[in-house]
């Protein structure tokens, strides 16, 4: 995802590791968007901040696929 792309965080279902070492953001609709390495940590932090403490400890948290 480039800084010019707007994505509602609640629509993100997973981060998927690509063979190139980059990540794809997988939306609940199945659409995959390329995530730049520069924004990966920031996106992960924002997504984790959205989760409640119970969700952070459960299996319902953001999935990182490799």
Tab-separated table of N, CA, C and O in Angstrom:
chain	number	residue	atom	x	y	z
A	1	UNK	N	0.860	-1.165	0.000
A	1	UNK	CA	0.000	0.000	0.000
A	1	UNK	C	0.896	1.214	0.000
A	1	UNK	O	1.826	1.303	0.784
A	2	UNK	N	0.613	2.086	-0.865
A	2	UNK	CA	1.372	3.326	-0.973
A	2	UNK	C	0.647	4.390	-0.169
A	2	UNK	O	-0.539	4.268	0.121
A	3	UNK	N	1.324	5.426	0.203
A	3	UNK	CA	0.705	6.458	1.036
A	3	UNK	C	-0.470	7.142	0.355
A	3	UNK	O	-1.269	7.800	1.003
A	4	UNK	N	-0.614	6.979	-0.952
A	4	UNK	CA	-1.745	7.581	-1.654
A	4	UNK	C	-2.966	6.663	-1.684
A	4	UNK	O	-4.009	7.030	-2.182
A	5	UNK	N	-2.843	5.456	-1.134
A	5	UNK	CA	-3.944	4.499	-1.104
A	5	UNK	C	-4.646	4.560	0.237
A	5	UNK	O	-4.005	4.534	1.279
A	6	UNK	N	-5.969	4.616	0.194
A	6	UNK	CA	-6.759	4.652	1.428
A	6	UNK	C	-7.447	3.306	1.607
A	6	UNK	O	-8.111	2.815	0.702
A	7	UNK	N	-7.245	2.715	2.787
A	7	UNK	CA	-7.865	1.430	3.114
A	7	UNK	C	-8.444	1.546	4.513
A	7	UNK	O	-7.776	1.994	5.435
A	8	UNK	N	-9.699	1.143	4.671
A	8	UNK	CA	-10.290	1.092	6.008
A	8	UNK	C	-9.658	-0.085	6.742
A	8	UNK	O	-9.714	-1.223	6.268
A	9	UNK	N	-9.058	0.196	7.877
A	9	UNK	CA	-8.333	-0.845	8.605
A	9	UNK	C	-9.219	-2.016	9.000
A	9	UNK	O	-8.760	-3.158	9.035
A	10	UNK	N	-10.485	-1.752	9.272
A	10	UNK	CA	-11.371	-2.847	9.673
A	10	UNK	C	-11.681	-3.797	8.514
A	10	UNK	O	-12.225	-4.869	8.713
A	11	UNK	N	-11.299	-3.433	7.302
A	11	UNK	CA	-11.505	-4.301	6.129
A	11	UNK	C	-10.319	-5.238	5.871
A	11	UNK	O	-10.385	-6.106	5.020
A	12	UNK	N	-9.230	-5.059	6.612
A	12	UNK	CA	-8.039	-5.887	6.429
A	12	UNK	C	-8.227	-7.213	7.164
A	12	UNK	O	-8.577	-7.237	8.334
A	13	UNK	N	-7.986	-8.321	6.458
A	13	UNK	CA	-8.122	-9.624	7.109
A	13	UNK	C	-6.779	-10.304	7.346
A	13	UNK	O	-6.670	-11.134	8.237
A	14	UNK	N	-5.753	-9.974	6.544
A	14	UNK	CA	-4.466	-10.643	6.708
A	14	UNK	C	-3.358	-9.871	6.023
A	14	UNK	O	-3.607	-9.042	5.161
A	15	UNK	N	-2.140	-10.174	6.442
A	15	UNK	CA	-0.937	-9.738	5.744
A	15	UNK	C	-0.298	-11.002	5.197
A	15	UNK	O	-0.114	-11.966	5.926
A	16	UNK	N	0.020	-11.001	3.924
A	16	UNK	CA	0.525	-12.201	3.269
A	16	UNK	C	1.939	-11.951	2.757
A	16	UNK	O	2.165	-11.037	1.973
A	17	UNK	N	2.896	-12.749	3.205
A	17	UNK	CA	4.279	-12.635	2.774
A	17	UNK	C	4.411	-13.155	1.347
A	17	UNK	O	3.984	-14.261	1.033
A	18	UNK	N	4.989	-12.338	0.482
A	18	UNK	CA	5.200	-12.708	-0.912
A	18	UNK	C	6.605	-13.280	-1.084
A	18	UNK	O	7.482	-13.083	-0.247
A	19	UNK	N	6.855	-13.978	-2.172
A	19	UNK	CA	8.167	-14.582	-2.421
A	19	UNK	C	9.268	-13.533	-2.556
A	19	UNK	O	10.430	-13.811	-2.294
A	20	UNK	N	8.894	-12.301	-2.902
A	20	UNK	CA	9.861	-11.214	-3.056
A	20	UNK	C	10.303	-10.636	-1.713
A	20	UNK	O	11.225	-9.832	-1.657
A	21	UNK	N	9.618	-11.030	-0.637
A	21	UNK	CA	9.911	-10.471	0.678
A	21	UNK	C	8.982	-9.337	1.046
A	21	UNK	O	8.972	-8.886	2.182
A	22	UNK	N	8.194	-8.882	0.084
A	22	UNK	CA	7.186	-7.854	0.350
A	22	UNK	C	5.946	-8.520	0.939
A	22	UNK	O	5.827	-9.742	0.960
A	23	UNK	N	5.032	-7.705	1.422
A	23	UNK	CA	3.771	-8.212	1.943
A	23	UNK	C	2.624	-7.723	1.092
A	23	UNK	O	2.693	-6.657	0.487
A	24	UNK	N	1.561	-8.521	1.065
A	24	UNK	CA	0.306	-8.107	0.455
A	24	UNK	C	-0.694	-7.963	1.586
A	24	UNK	O	-0.723	-8.765	2.515
A	25	UNK	N	-1.505	-6.927	1.519
A	25	UNK	CA	-2.605	-6.749	2.457
A	25	UNK	C	-3.810	-7.426	1.824
A	25	UNK	O	-4.184	-7.116	0.697
A	26	UNK	N	-4.392	-8.382	2.530
A	26	UNK	CA	-5.550	-9.100	2.021
A	26	UNK	C	-6.790	-8.503	2.674
A	26	UNK	O	-6.910	-8.480	3.904
A	27	UNK	N	-7.690	-8.001	1.839
A	27	UNK	CA	-8.928	-7.424	2.347
A	27	UNK	C	-9.965	-8.523	2.515
A	27	UNK	O	-9.843	-9.614	1.947
A	28	UNK	N	-11.006	-8.258	3.266
A	28	UNK	CA	-12.055	-9.257	3.507
A	28	UNK	C	-12.747	-9.681	2.221
A	28	UNK	O	-13.315	-10.759	2.154
A	29	UNK	N	-12.693	-8.843	1.197
A	29	UNK	CA	-13.292	-9.173	-0.100
A	29	UNK	C	-12.408	-10.105	-0.916
A	29	UNK	O	-12.804	-10.578	-1.971
A	30	UNK	N	-11.159	-10.347	-0.446
A	30	UNK	CA	-10.226	-11.187	-1.168
A	30	UNK	C	-9.240	-10.397	-2.017
A	30	UNK	O	-8.292	-10.949	-2.562
A	31	UNK	N	-9.462	-9.110	-2.146
A	31	UNK	CA	-8.548	-8.261	-2.908
A	31	UNK	C	-7.221	-8.174	-2.182
A	31	UNK	O	-7.176	-8.045	-0.966
A	32	UNK	N	-6.126	-8.263	-2.939
A	32	UNK	CA	-4.775	-8.166	-2.371
A	32	UNK	C	-4.131	-6.880	-2.865
A	32	UNK	O	-4.136	-6.593	-4.059
A	33	UNK	N	-3.568	-6.138	-1.929
A	33	UNK	CA	-2.875	-4.894	-2.238
A	33	UNK	C	-1.432	-5.029	-1.787
A	33	UNK	O	-1.165	-5.501	-0.683
A	34	UNK	N	-0.499	-4.590	-2.625
A	34	UNK	CA	0.920	-4.662	-2.273
A	34	UNK	C	1.215	-3.668	-1.161
A	34	UNK	O	0.809	-2.515	-1.218
A	35	UNK	N	1.908	-4.132	-0.143
A	35	UNK	CA	2.291	-3.289	0.987
A	35	UNK	C	3.778	-3.007	0.888
A	35	UNK	O	4.584	-3.938	0.847
A	36	UNK	N	4.130	-1.751	0.846
A	36	UNK	CA	5.555	-1.424	0.773
A	36	UNK	C	6.225	-1.773	2.097
A	36	UNK	O	5.613	-1.724	3.162
A	37	UNK	N	7.484	-2.137	2.028
A	37	UNK	CA	8.237	-2.487	3.236
A	37	UNK	C	8.279	-1.318	4.199
A	37	UNK	O	8.286	-1.500	5.411
A	38	UNK	N	8.287	-0.132	3.661
A	38	UNK	CA	8.373	1.081	4.479
A	38	UNK	C	7.170	1.238	5.415
A	38	UNK	O	7.302	1.751	6.525
A	39	UNK	N	5.989	0.798	4.991
A	39	UNK	CA	4.778	1.003	5.785
A	39	UNK	C	4.322	-0.222	6.565
A	39	UNK	O	3.317	-0.180	7.263
A	40	UNK	N	5.063	-1.333	6.461
A	40	UNK	CA	4.638	-2.573	7.122
A	40	UNK	C	4.507	-2.420	8.637
A	40	UNK	O	3.479	-2.762	9.216
A	41	UNK	N	5.534	-1.920	9.289
A	41	UNK	CA	5.488	-1.793	10.751
A	41	UNK	C	4.386	-0.842	11.197
A	41	UNK	O	3.688	-1.110	12.178
A	42	UNK	N	4.235	0.258	10.488
A	42	UNK	CA	3.197	1.228	10.849
A	42	UNK	C	1.811	0.605	10.715
A	42	UNK	O	0.950	0.786	11.586
A	43	UNK	N	1.592	-0.161	9.652
A	43	UNK	CA	0.292	-0.799	9.463
A	43	UNK	C	0.051	-1.839	10.544
A	43	UNK	O	-1.030	-1.897	11.129
A	44	UNK	N	1.051	-2.659	10.842
A	44	UNK	CA	0.890	-3.665	11.895
A	44	UNK	C	0.559	-3.005	13.227
A	44	UNK	O	-0.300	-3.483	13.961
A	45	UNK	N	1.219	-1.921	13.553
A	45	UNK	CA	0.966	-1.219	14.815
A	45	UNK	C	-0.460	-0.700	14.868
A	45	UNK	O	-1.146	-0.831	15.886
A	46	UNK	N	-0.920	-0.110	13.782
A	46	UNK	CA	-2.296	0.424	13.751
A	46	UNK	C	-3.329	-0.686	13.847
A	46	UNK	O	-4.340	-0.540	14.524
A	47	UNK	N	-3.075	-1.790	13.170
A	47	UNK	CA	-4.014	-2.904	13.237
A	47	UNK	C	-4.069	-3.505	14.638
A	47	UNK	O	-5.146	-3.829	15.144
A	48	UNK	N	-2.924	-3.656	15.275
A	48	UNK	CA	-2.892	-4.200	16.631
A	48	UNK	C	-3.574	-3.252	17.616
A	48	UNK	O	-4.225	-3.696	18.553
A	49	UNK	N	-3.440	-1.953	17.412
A	49	UNK	CA	-4.066	-0.978	18.294
A	49	UNK	C	-5.592	-1.045	18.206
A	49	UNK	O	-6.287	-0.701	19.165
A	50	UNK	N	-6.107	-1.501	17.077
A	50	UNK	CA	-7.556	-1.604	16.894
A	50	UNK	C	-8.148	-2.784	17.665
A	50	UNK	O	-9.331	-2.789	17.975
A	51	UNK	N	-7.337	-3.793	17.945
A	51	UNK	CA	-7.835	-4.987	18.613
A	51	UNK	C	-8.031	-4.736	20.100
A	51	UNK	O	-7.232	-4.057	20.734
A	52	UNK	N	-9.070	-5.324	20.646
A	52	UNK	CA	-9.276	-5.247	22.084
A	52	UNK	C	-8.279	-6.190	22.757
A	52	UNK	O	-7.740	-7.091	22.114
A	53	UNK	N	-8.050	-6.036	24.072
A	53	UNK	CA	-7.127	-6.953	24.765
A	53	UNK	C	-7.524	-8.417	24.600
A	53	UNK	O	-6.665	-9.278	24.439
A	54	UNK	N	-8.825	-8.711	24.609
A	54	UNK	CA	-9.279	-10.092	24.446
A	54	UNK	C	-8.950	-10.613	23.049
A	54	UNK	O	-8.552	-11.762	22.887
A	55	UNK	N	-9.107	-9.760	22.040
A	55	UNK	CA	-8.796	-10.178	20.673
A	55	UNK	C	-7.306	-10.401	20.495
A	55	UNK	O	-6.895	-11.276	19.750
A	56	UNK	N	-6.487	-9.595	21.152
A	56	UNK	CA	-5.039	-9.747	21.018
A	56	UNK	C	-4.575	-11.098	21.539
A	56	UNK	O	-3.580	-11.638	21.085
A	57	UNK	N	-5.316	-11.666	22.489
A	57	UNK	CA	-4.952	-12.956	23.075
A	57	UNK	C	-5.680	-14.120	22.443
A	57	UNK	O	-5.443	-15.262	22.791
A	58	UNK	N	-6.566	-13.846	21.494
A	58	UNK	CA	-7.368	-14.916	20.903
A	58	UNK	C	-6.880	-15.256	19.506
A	58	UNK	O	-5.951	-14.664	18.975
A	59	UNK	N	-7.553	-16.204	18.887
A	59	UNK	CA	-7.214	-16.618	17.527
A	59	UNK	C	-7.816	-15.680	16.499
A	59	UNK	O	-7.617	-15.868	15.300
A	60	UNK	N	-8.581	-14.666	16.903
A	60	UNK	CA	-9.256	-13.776	15.967
A	60	UNK	C	-8.398	-12.601	15.555
A	60	UNK	O	-8.845	-11.706	14.880
A	61	UNK	N	-7.143	-12.604	15.979
A	61	UNK	CA	-6.290	-11.484	15.644
A	61	UNK	C	-5.861	-11.538	14.182
A	61	UNK	O	-6.096	-12.512	13.489
A	62	UNK	N	-5.222	-10.500	13.736
A	62	UNK	CA	-4.762	-10.396	12.363
A	62	UNK	C	-3.876	-11.576	12.006
A	62	UNK	O	-2.977	-11.940	12.750
A	63	UNK	N	-4.115	-12.169	10.869
A	63	UNK	CA	-3.355	-13.311	10.405
A	63	UNK	C	-2.216	-12.831	9.518
A	63	UNK	O	-2.416	-12.033	8.623
A	64	UNK	N	-1.021	-13.333	9.793
A	64	UNK	CA	0.122	-13.074	8.912
A	64	UNK	C	0.432	-14.378	8.213
A	64	UNK	O	0.807	-15.355	8.843
A	65	UNK	N	0.218	-14.394	6.909
A	65	UNK	CA	0.409	-15.611	6.117
A	65	UNK	C	1.790	-15.584	5.488
A	65	UNK	O	2.243	-14.567	5.019
A	66	UNK	N	2.429	-16.735	5.449
A	66	UNK	CA	3.742	-16.799	4.785
A	66	UNK	C	3.743	-17.848	3.703
A	66	UNK	O	2.858	-18.589	3.523
